Coordinates of C-alpha atoms in Angstrom, one line a residue:
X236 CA 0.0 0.0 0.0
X237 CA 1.6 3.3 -0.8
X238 CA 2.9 5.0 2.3
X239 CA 0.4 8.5 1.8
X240 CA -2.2 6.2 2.0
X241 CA -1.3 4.7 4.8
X242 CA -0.2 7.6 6.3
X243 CA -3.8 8.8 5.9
X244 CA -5.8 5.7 7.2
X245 CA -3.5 6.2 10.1
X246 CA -4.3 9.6 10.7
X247 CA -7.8 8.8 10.6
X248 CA -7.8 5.9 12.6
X249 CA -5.7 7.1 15.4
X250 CA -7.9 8.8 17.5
X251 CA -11.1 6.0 16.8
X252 CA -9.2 2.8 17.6
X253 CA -9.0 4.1 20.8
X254 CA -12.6 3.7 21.4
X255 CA -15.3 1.6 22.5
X256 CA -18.0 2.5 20.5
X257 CA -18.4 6.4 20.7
X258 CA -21.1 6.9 18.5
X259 CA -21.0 10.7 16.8
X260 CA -23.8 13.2 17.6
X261 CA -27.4 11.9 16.5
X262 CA -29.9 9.6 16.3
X263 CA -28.6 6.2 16.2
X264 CA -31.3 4.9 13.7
X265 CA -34.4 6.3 12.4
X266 CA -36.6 6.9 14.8
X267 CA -39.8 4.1 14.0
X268 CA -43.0 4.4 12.2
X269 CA -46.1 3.0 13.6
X270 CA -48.2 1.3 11.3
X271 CA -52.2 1.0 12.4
X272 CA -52.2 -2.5 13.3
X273 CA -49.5 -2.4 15.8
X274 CA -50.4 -3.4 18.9
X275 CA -50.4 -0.3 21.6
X276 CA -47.8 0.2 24.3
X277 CA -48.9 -0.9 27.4
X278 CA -48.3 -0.1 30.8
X279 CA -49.2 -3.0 33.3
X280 CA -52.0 -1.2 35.5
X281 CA -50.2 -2.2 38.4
X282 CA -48.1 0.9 38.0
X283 CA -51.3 2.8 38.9
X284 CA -52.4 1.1 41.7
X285 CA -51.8 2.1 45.1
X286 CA -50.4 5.5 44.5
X287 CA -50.9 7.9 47.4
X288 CA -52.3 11.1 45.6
X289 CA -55.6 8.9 44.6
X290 CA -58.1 10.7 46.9
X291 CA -57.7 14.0 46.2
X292 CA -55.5 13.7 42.7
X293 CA -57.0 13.7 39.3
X294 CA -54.1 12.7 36.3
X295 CA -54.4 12.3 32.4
X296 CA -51.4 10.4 30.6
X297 CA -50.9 10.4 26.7
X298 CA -48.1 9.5 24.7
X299 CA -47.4 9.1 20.5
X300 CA -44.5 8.0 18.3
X301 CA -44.6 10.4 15.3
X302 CA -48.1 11.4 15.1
X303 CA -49.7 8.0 16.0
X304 CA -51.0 7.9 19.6
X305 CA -49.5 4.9 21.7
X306 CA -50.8 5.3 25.1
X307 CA -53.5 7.0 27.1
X308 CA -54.8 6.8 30.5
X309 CA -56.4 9.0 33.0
X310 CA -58.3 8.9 36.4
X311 CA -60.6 11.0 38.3
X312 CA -60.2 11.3 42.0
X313 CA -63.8 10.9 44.2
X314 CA -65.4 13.9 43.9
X315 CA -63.5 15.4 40.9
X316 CA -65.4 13.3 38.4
X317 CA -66.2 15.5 35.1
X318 CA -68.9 15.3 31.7
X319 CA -66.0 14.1 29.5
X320 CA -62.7 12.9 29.5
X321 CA -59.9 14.1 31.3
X322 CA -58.1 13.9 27.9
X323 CA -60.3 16.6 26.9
X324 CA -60.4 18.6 30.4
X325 CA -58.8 22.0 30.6
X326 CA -56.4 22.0 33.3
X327 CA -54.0 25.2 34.2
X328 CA -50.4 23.9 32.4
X329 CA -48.3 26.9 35.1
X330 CA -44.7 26.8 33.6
X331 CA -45.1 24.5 30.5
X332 CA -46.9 27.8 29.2
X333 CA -43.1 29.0 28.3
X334 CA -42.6 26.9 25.7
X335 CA -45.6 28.9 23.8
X336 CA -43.6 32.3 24.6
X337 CA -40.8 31.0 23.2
X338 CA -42.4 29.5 20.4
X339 CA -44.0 32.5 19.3
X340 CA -40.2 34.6 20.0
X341 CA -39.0 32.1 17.4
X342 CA -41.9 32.9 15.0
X343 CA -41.1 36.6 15.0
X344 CA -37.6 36.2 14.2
X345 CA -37.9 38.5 11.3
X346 CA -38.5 41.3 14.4
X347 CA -36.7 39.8 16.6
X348 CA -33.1 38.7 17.0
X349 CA -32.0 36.0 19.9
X350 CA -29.1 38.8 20.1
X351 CA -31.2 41.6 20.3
X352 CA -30.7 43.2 24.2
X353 CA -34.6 43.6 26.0
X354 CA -33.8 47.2 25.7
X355 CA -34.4 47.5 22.1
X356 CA -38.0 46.8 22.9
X357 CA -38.4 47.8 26.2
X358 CA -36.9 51.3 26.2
X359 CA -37.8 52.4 29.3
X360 CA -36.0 49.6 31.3
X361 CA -32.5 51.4 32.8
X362 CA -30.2 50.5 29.7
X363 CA -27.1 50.6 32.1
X364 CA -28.5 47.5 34.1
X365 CA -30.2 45.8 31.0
X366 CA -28.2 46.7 28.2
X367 CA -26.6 43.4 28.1
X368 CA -29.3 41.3 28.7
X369 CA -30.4 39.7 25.3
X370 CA -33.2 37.8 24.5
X371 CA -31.6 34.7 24.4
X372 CA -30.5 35.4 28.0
X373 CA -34.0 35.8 29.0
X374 CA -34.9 32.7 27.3
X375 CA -32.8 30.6 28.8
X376 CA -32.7 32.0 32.2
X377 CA -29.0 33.3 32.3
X378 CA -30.5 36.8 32.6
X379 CA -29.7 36.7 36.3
X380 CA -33.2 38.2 36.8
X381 CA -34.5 36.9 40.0
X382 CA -37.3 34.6 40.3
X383 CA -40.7 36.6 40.1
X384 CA -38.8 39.7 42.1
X385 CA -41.5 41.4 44.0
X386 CA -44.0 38.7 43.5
X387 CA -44.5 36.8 46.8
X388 CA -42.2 39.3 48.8
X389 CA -42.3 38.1 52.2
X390 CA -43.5 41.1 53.5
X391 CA -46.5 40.9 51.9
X392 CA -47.7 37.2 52.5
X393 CA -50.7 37.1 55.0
X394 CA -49.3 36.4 58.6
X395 CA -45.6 36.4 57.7
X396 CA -43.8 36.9 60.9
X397 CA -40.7 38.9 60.0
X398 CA -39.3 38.4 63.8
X399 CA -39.4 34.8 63.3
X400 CA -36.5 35.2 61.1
X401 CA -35.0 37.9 62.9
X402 CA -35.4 40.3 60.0
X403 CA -36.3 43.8 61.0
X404 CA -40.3 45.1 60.7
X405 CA -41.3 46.3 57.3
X406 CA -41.3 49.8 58.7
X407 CA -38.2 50.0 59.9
X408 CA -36.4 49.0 56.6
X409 CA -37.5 51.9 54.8
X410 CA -38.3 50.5 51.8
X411 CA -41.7 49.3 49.9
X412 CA -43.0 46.6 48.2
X413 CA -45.5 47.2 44.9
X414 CA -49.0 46.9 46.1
X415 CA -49.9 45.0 42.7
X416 CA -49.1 41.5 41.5
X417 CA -48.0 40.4 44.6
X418 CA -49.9 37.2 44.1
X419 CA -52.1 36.0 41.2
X420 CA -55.8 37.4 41.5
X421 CA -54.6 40.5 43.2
X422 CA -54.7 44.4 41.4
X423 CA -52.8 43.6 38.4
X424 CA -49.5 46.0 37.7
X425 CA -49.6 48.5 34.7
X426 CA -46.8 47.9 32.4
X427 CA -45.5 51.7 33.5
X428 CA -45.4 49.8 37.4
X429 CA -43.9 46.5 36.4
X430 CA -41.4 48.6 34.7
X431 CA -40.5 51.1 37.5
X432 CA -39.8 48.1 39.9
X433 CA -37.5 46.5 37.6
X434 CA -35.9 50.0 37.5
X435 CA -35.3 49.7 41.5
X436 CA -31.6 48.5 41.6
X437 CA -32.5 45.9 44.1
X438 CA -34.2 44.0 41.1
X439 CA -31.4 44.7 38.7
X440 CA -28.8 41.8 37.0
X441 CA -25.7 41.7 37.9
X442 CA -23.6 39.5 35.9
X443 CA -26.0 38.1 32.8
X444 CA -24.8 35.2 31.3
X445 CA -22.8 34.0 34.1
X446 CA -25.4 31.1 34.8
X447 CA -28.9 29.8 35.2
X448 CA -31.3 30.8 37.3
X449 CA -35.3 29.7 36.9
X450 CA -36.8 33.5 36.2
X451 CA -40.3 34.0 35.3
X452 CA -40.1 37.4 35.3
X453 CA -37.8 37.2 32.2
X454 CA -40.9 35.6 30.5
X455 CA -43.0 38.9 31.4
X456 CA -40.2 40.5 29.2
X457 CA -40.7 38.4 27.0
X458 CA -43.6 38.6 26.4
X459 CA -44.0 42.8 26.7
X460 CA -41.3 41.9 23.4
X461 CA -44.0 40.4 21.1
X462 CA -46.3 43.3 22.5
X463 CA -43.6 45.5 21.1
X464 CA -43.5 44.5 17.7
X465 CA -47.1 42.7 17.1
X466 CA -49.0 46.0 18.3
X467 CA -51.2 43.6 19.9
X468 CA -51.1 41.8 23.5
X469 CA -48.9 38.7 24.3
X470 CA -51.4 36.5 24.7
X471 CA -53.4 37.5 21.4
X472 CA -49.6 36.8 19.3
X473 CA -49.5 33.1 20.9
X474 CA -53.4 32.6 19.9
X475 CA -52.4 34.4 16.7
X476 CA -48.8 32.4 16.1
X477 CA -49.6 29.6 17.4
X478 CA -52.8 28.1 19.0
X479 CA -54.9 29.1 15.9
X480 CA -52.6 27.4 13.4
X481 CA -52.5 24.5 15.0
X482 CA -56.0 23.5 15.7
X483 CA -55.6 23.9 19.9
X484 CA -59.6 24.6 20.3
X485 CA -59.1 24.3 24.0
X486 CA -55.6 26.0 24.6
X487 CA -56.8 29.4 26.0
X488 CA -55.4 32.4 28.6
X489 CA -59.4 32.6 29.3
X490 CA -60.3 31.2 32.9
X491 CA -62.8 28.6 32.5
X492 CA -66.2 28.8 34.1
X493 CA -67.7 25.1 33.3
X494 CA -66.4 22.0 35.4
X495 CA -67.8 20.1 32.5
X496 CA -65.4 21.7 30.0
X497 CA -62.3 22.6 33.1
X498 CA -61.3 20.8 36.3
X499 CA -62.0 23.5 38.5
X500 CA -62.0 23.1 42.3
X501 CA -64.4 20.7 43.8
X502 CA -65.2 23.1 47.3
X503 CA -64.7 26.3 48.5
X504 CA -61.8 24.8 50.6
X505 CA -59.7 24.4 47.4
X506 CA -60.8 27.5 45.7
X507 CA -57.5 29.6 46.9
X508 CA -55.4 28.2 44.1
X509 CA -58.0 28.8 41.6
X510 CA -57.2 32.5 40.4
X511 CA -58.8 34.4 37.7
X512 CA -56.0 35.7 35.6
X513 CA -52.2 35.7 35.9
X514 CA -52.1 39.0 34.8
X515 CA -48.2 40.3 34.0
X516 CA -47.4 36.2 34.4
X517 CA -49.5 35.4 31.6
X518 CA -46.0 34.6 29.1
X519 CA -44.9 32.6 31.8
X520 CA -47.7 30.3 33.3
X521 CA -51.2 31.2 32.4
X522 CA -52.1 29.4 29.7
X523 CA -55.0 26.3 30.3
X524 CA -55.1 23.5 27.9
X525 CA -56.3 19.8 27.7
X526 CA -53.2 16.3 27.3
X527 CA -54.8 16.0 23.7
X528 CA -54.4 19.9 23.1
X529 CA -50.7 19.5 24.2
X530 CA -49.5 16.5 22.4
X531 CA -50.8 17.9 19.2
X532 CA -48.8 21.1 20.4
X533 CA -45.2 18.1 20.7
X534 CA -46.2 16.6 17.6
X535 CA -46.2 19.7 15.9
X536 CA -42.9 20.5 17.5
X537 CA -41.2 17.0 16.1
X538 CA -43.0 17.3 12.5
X539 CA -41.8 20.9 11.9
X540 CA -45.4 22.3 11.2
X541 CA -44.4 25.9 12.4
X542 CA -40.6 26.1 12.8
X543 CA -38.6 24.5 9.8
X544 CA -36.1 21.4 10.4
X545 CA -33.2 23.8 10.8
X546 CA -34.7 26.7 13.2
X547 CA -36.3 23.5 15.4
X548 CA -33.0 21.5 15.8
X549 CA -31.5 24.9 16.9
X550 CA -34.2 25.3 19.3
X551 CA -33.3 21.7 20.9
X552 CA -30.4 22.5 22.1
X553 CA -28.3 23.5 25.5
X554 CA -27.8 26.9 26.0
X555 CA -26.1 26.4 29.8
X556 CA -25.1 23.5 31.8
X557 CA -26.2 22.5 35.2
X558 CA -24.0 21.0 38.1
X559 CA -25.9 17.6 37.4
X560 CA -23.8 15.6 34.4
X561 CA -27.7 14.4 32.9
X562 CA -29.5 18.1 33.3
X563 CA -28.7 21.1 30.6
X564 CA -31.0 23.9 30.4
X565 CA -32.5 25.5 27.1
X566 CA -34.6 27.7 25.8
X567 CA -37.9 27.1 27.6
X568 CA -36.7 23.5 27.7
X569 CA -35.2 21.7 30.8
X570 CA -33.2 19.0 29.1
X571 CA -32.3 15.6 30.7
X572 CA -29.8 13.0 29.7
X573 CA -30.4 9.8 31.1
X574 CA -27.4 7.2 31.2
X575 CA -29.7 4.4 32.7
X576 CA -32.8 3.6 30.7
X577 CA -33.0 0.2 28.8
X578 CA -31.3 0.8 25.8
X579 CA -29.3 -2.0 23.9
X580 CA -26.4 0.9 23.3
X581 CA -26.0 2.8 26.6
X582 CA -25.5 6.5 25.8
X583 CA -26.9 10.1 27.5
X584 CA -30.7 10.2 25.9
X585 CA -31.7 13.5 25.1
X586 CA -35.2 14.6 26.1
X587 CA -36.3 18.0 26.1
X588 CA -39.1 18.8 29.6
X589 CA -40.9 21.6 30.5
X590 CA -42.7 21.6 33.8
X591 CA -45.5 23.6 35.0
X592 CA -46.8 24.1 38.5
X593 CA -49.0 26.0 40.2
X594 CA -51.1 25.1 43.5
X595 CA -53.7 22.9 42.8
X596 CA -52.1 22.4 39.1
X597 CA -49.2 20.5 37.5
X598 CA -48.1 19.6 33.9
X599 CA -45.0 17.7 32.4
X600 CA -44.0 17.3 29.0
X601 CA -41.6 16.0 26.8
X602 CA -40.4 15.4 23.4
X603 CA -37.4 12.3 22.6
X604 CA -36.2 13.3 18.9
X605 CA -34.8 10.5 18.5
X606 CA -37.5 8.4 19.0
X607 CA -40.1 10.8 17.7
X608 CA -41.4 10.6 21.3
X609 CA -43.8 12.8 22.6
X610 CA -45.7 12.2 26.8
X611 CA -48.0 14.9 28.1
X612 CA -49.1 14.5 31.8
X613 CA -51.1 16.7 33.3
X614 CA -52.5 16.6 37.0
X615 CA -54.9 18.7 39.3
X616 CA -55.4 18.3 42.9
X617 CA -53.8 18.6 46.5
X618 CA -50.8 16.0 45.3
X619 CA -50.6 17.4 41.5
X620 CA -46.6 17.9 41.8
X621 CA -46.1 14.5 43.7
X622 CA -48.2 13.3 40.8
X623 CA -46.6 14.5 37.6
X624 CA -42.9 14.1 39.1
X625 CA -43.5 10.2 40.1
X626 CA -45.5 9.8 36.9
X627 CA -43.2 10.7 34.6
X628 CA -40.0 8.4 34.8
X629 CA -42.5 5.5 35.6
X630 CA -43.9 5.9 31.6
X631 CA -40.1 7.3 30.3
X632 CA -38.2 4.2 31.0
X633 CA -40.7 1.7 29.4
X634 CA -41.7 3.9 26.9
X635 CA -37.7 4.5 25.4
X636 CA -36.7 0.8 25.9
X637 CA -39.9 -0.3 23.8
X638 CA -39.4 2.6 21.4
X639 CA -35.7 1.7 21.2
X640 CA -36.5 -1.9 20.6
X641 CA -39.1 -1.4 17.8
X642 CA -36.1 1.2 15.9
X643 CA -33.7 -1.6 15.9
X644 CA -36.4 -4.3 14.7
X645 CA -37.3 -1.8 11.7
X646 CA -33.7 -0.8 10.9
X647 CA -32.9 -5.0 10.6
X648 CA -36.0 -5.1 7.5
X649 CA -35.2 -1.7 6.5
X650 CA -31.8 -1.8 6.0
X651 CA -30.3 -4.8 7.3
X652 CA -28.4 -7.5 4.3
X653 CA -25.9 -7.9 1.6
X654 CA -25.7 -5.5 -1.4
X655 CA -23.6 -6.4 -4.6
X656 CA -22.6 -4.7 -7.8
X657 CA -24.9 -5.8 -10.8
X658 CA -22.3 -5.3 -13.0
X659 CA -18.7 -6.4 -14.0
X660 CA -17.5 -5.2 -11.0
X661 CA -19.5 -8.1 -9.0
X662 CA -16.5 -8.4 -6.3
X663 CA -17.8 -5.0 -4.9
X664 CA -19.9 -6.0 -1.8
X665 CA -21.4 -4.8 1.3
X666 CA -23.3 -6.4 4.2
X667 CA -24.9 -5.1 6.8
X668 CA -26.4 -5.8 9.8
X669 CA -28.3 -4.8 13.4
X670 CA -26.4 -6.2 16.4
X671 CA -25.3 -5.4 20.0
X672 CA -23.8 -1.8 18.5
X673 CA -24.9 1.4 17.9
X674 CA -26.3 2.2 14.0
X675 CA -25.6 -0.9 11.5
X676 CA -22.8 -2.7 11.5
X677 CA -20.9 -2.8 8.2
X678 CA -20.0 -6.9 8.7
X679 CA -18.3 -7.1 5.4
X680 CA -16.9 -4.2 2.8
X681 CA -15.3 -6.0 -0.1
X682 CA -14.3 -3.3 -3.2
X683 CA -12.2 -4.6 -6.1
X684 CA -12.1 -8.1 -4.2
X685 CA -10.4 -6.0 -1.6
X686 CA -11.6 -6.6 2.0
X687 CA -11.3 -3.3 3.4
X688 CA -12.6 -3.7 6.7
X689 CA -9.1 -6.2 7.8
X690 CA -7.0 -3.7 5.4
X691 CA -7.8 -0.9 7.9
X692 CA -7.0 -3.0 10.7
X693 CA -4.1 -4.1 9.0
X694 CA -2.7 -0.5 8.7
X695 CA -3.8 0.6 12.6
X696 CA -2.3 -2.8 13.5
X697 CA -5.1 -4.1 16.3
X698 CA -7.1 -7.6 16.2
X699 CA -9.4 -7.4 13.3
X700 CA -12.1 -8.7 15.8
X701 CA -12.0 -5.5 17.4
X702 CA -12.5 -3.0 14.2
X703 CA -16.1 -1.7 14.6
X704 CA -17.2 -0.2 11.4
X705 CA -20.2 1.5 12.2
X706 CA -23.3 3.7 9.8
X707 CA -25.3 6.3 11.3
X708 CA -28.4 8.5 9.6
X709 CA -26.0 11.5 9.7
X710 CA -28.5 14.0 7.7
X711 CA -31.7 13.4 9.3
X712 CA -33.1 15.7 6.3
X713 CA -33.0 13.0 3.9
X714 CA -34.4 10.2 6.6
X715 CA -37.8 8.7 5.0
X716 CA -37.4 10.5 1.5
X717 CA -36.4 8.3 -1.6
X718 CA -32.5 8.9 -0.8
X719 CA -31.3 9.1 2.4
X720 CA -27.8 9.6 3.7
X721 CA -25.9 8.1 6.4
X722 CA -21.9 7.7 7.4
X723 CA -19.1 5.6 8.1
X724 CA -17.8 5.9 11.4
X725 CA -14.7 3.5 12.4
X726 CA -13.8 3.1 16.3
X727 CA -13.5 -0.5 18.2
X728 CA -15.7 -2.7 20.0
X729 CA -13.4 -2.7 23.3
X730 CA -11.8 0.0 24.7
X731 CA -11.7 1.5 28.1
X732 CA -12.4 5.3 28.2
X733 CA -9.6 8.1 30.0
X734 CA -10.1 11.0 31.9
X735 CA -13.1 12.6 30.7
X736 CA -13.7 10.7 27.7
X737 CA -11.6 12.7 25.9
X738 CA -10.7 9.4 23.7
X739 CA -14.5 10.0 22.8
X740 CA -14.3 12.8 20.0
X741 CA -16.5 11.3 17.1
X742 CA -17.6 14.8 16.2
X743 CA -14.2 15.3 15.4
X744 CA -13.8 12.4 13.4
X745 CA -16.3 13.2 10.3
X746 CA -15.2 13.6 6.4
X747 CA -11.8 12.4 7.3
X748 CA -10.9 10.9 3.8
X749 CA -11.6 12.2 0.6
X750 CA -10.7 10.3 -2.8
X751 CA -10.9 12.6 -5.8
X752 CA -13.3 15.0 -3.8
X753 CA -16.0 12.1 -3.0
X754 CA -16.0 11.3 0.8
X755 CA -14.8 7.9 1.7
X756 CA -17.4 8.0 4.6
X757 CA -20.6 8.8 3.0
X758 CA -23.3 6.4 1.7
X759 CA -26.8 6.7 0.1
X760 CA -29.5 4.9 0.3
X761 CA -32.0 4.4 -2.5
X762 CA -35.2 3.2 -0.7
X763 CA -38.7 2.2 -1.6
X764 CA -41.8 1.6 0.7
X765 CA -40.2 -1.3 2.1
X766 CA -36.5 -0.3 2.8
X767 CA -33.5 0.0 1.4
X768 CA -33.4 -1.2 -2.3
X769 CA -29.2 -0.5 -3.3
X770 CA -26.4 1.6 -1.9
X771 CA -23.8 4.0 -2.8
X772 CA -20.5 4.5 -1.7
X773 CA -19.5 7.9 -2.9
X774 CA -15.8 7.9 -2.5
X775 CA -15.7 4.6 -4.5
X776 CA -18.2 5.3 -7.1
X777 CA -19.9 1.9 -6.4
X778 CA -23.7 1.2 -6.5
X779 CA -24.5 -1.9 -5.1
X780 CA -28.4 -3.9 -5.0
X781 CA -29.7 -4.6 -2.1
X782 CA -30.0 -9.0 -2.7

């Protein structure tokens, strides 16, 4: 073999063969396709028995794969029973509402810039303290805004003891709290008072972007944005953006009146976390919606109906990092990465969360790309949190591992077999297959009689039975179109990992060879309803049939 060549298979393969399968950024396969006569995911009802919120704590659970719903299930506590189904019950979302705010910033990109500072809309905010917040700050709650800032001031809540603490009295501070907003229901601020206490330096930032911290008052600036440039209220641009387009009939900022369309309280006794209007907190919790209302709202998310491919994926991704190695925090979204679920290829799972609470109320959602996941559940009563939070990894871990199972079955008839050259040049061949690895496994690569899979371990001089040649759907663009593309990733099968995983760099590894400007890395697949029907290798200018 000529010594460039070698030189350059080395160069490539130094860093892989150090690995133990470290897949590159990505789904691992296509995420699967329900067909109608699948049987539904189940959840043994066991997993609902028992629970301790069941007396005062109504739930509603639904789950899809694509757009094909795989699971529902809801219950009614005593007492709390309503004319429909909880499916189709409005129940406050709190928190979960963000993700409409955001939703409808992305949708006015052409007015607004991620990069734009809040002062550009908000003039009268002091420009020397919010100058450098951005929007994308705000979004992603490195603003270092505080948390509601004079909302819930201890010195306004009923009966709060200040002595207790040994703070001094109100009076003899000096200062004052705003006699509006302090808690939902109450004399809702004008836009001129919410904006003269955010002037009062104790409510400034000090050092945006250093970190997060959960604000929901950033959301109220958020929200006065869209005000700014749609002439119209905040909650008029989501209905406008958002809710209309999609079809969400019973997604609304409007306080229900009917128990047979809304859970509302079931006594008097419950009635205190039942307000009338979140008022300046509208963009970040008041919205009221129904599980079916808000997997539509995911499914739309995954299927690009309002945001193309390009602007979504950039909306699914970490914008700061959190102490914990499996939590990252976005824009709206509160992203986990789970090492521990059921998985045949272990690996962080990305899935993007937003929860909502507010007394009485609690919503969690989620969306898996990957997996084309989507899981609403939504909860009202005295234990709603205890609820949603329990609920929620119970139906996530069962829900990836069979999701994860049913990819790998599909990518084995999709994709999975031996493809030859039809021509003259029948000793080009390829076989793949679905095994204990990540992607497909390229089994056997044979060009010009050449085995090239022991030629490369030849030249990085390891055991051939510990190459892993590897394909992955790197452009998930062309995934379930007539010609879809995927790539070549070499690393090996066993191979402990160093300080940090720094040995793991496969985003670092892509397009590392090119033969006469064609990748050596890239393949295409020509498919047809039923899979894959021939392949080609670009760098080799080979087309092989799928036999």
């Amino acid at each position: 073999m000529h010594p460039l060549i070698v030189s350059a298979v080395s160069t490539l393969l130094s860093a892989t063969a150090s690995q133990a399968y470290c897949p590159p950024p990505g789904s691992l396969l296509p995420p699967p396709v329900i067909p109608s006569n699948l049987s539904r995911f189940n959840v043994p009802e066991s997993a609902f028995a028992d629970v301790p919120w069941a007396s005062d704590t109504s739930y509603a659970i639904k789950a899809s794969i694509g757009d094909v719903t795989i699971f529902e299930h809801a219950y009614s506590a005593p007492g709390r029973e309503v004319g429909q189904s909880l499916l189709e019950t409005s129940l406050r979302i709190g928190s979960v509402t963000k993700t409409f705010t955001m939703l409808a910033i992305l949708l006015s990109a052409n007015n607004i810039k991620l990069s734009d500072s809040i002062t550009k809309f908000i003039p009268e905010l002091n420009e020397k303290a919010f100058g450098e917040v951005t929007i994308a700050a705000l979004a992603s709650h490195t603003s270092d805004l505080g948390r509601y800032i004079y909302v819930g001031d201890l010195a306004v809540v009923p009966g709060f003891n200040p002595a207790a603490f040994g703070l001094p009295s109100v009076n003899e501070t000096g200062d004052k709290v705003s006699p509006c907003d302090p808690f939902p229901g109450g004399r809702t601020c004008t836009r001129e008072e919410v904006l003269a206490g955010l002037n009062n330096p104790a409510y400034h930032p000090r050092s945006p972007d250093s970190g997060p911290r959960y604000s929901n008052i950033g959301y109220t600036l958020l929200g006065m944005a869209l005000e700014s440039v749609h002439k119209k209220s905040s909650e008029q641009v989501i209905h406008d953006l958002i809710i209309d387009p999609l079809g969400l009939s019973k997604t609304t900022f409007s306080v229900p009146t009917n128990s047979s369309t809304a859970l509302l309280p079931r006594s008097s006794a419950d009635a205190g976390w039942f307000v009338p209007d979140f008022g300046n907190y509208n963009p970040s919790g008041g919205l009221w919606s129904t599980p079916n209302d808000l997997i539509k709202f995911l499914q739309s998310t995954l299927s690009h109906k309002l945001l193309s491919k390009p602007e979504t994926r950039r909306w699914l991704q970490p914008r700061a990092l959190l102490p914990s190695l499996h939590q990252a925090v976005g824009e709206s979204w509160e992203i986990l990465r789970p090492t521990d679920l059921d998985v045949k290829t272990q690996r962080p799972i990305d899935i993007f969360t937003k929860t909502g609470g507010v007394t009485g109320y609690a919503a969690y959602i989620a969306i898996i790309p990957e997996y084309s996941i989507a899981l609403t559940i939504n909860a009202a009563g005295g234990q709603a949190n205890n609820a949603v939070s329990t609920l929620f990894p119970q139906l996530v871990k069962p829900l990836v591992a069979y999701t994860d199972k049913l990819a790998r079955e599909q990518a084995a008839v999709k994709y999975a077999g031996t493809y030859k050259a039809t021509d003259a040049k029948g000793a080009n061949s390829m076989t793949l297959a679905v095994d204990d690895g990540p992607g497909l496994a390229i089994a056997d690569l044979t060009m010009s009689g050449v085995p090239v899979l022991r030629s490369l371990a030849t030249v990085q001089e390891i055991p051939f039975e510990n190459l892993s040649a590897r394909l992955y759907p790197s452009d998930p663009d062309s995934l379930g179109t007539g010609k879809e593309v995927w790539k070549i990733l070499i690393d090996m099968k066993n191979k402990e990992r160093g300080f940090a995983e720094l040995q793991c760099a496969s985003w670092n590894w892509g397009d590392g060879l090119r033969y006469v400007t064609e990748p050596l890395d890239t393949v295409v697949f020509t498919k047809d309803a039923n899979g894959a029907v021939s392949v080609e290798l670009l760098g080799w200018r080979a087309q092989l049939v799928r036999i």
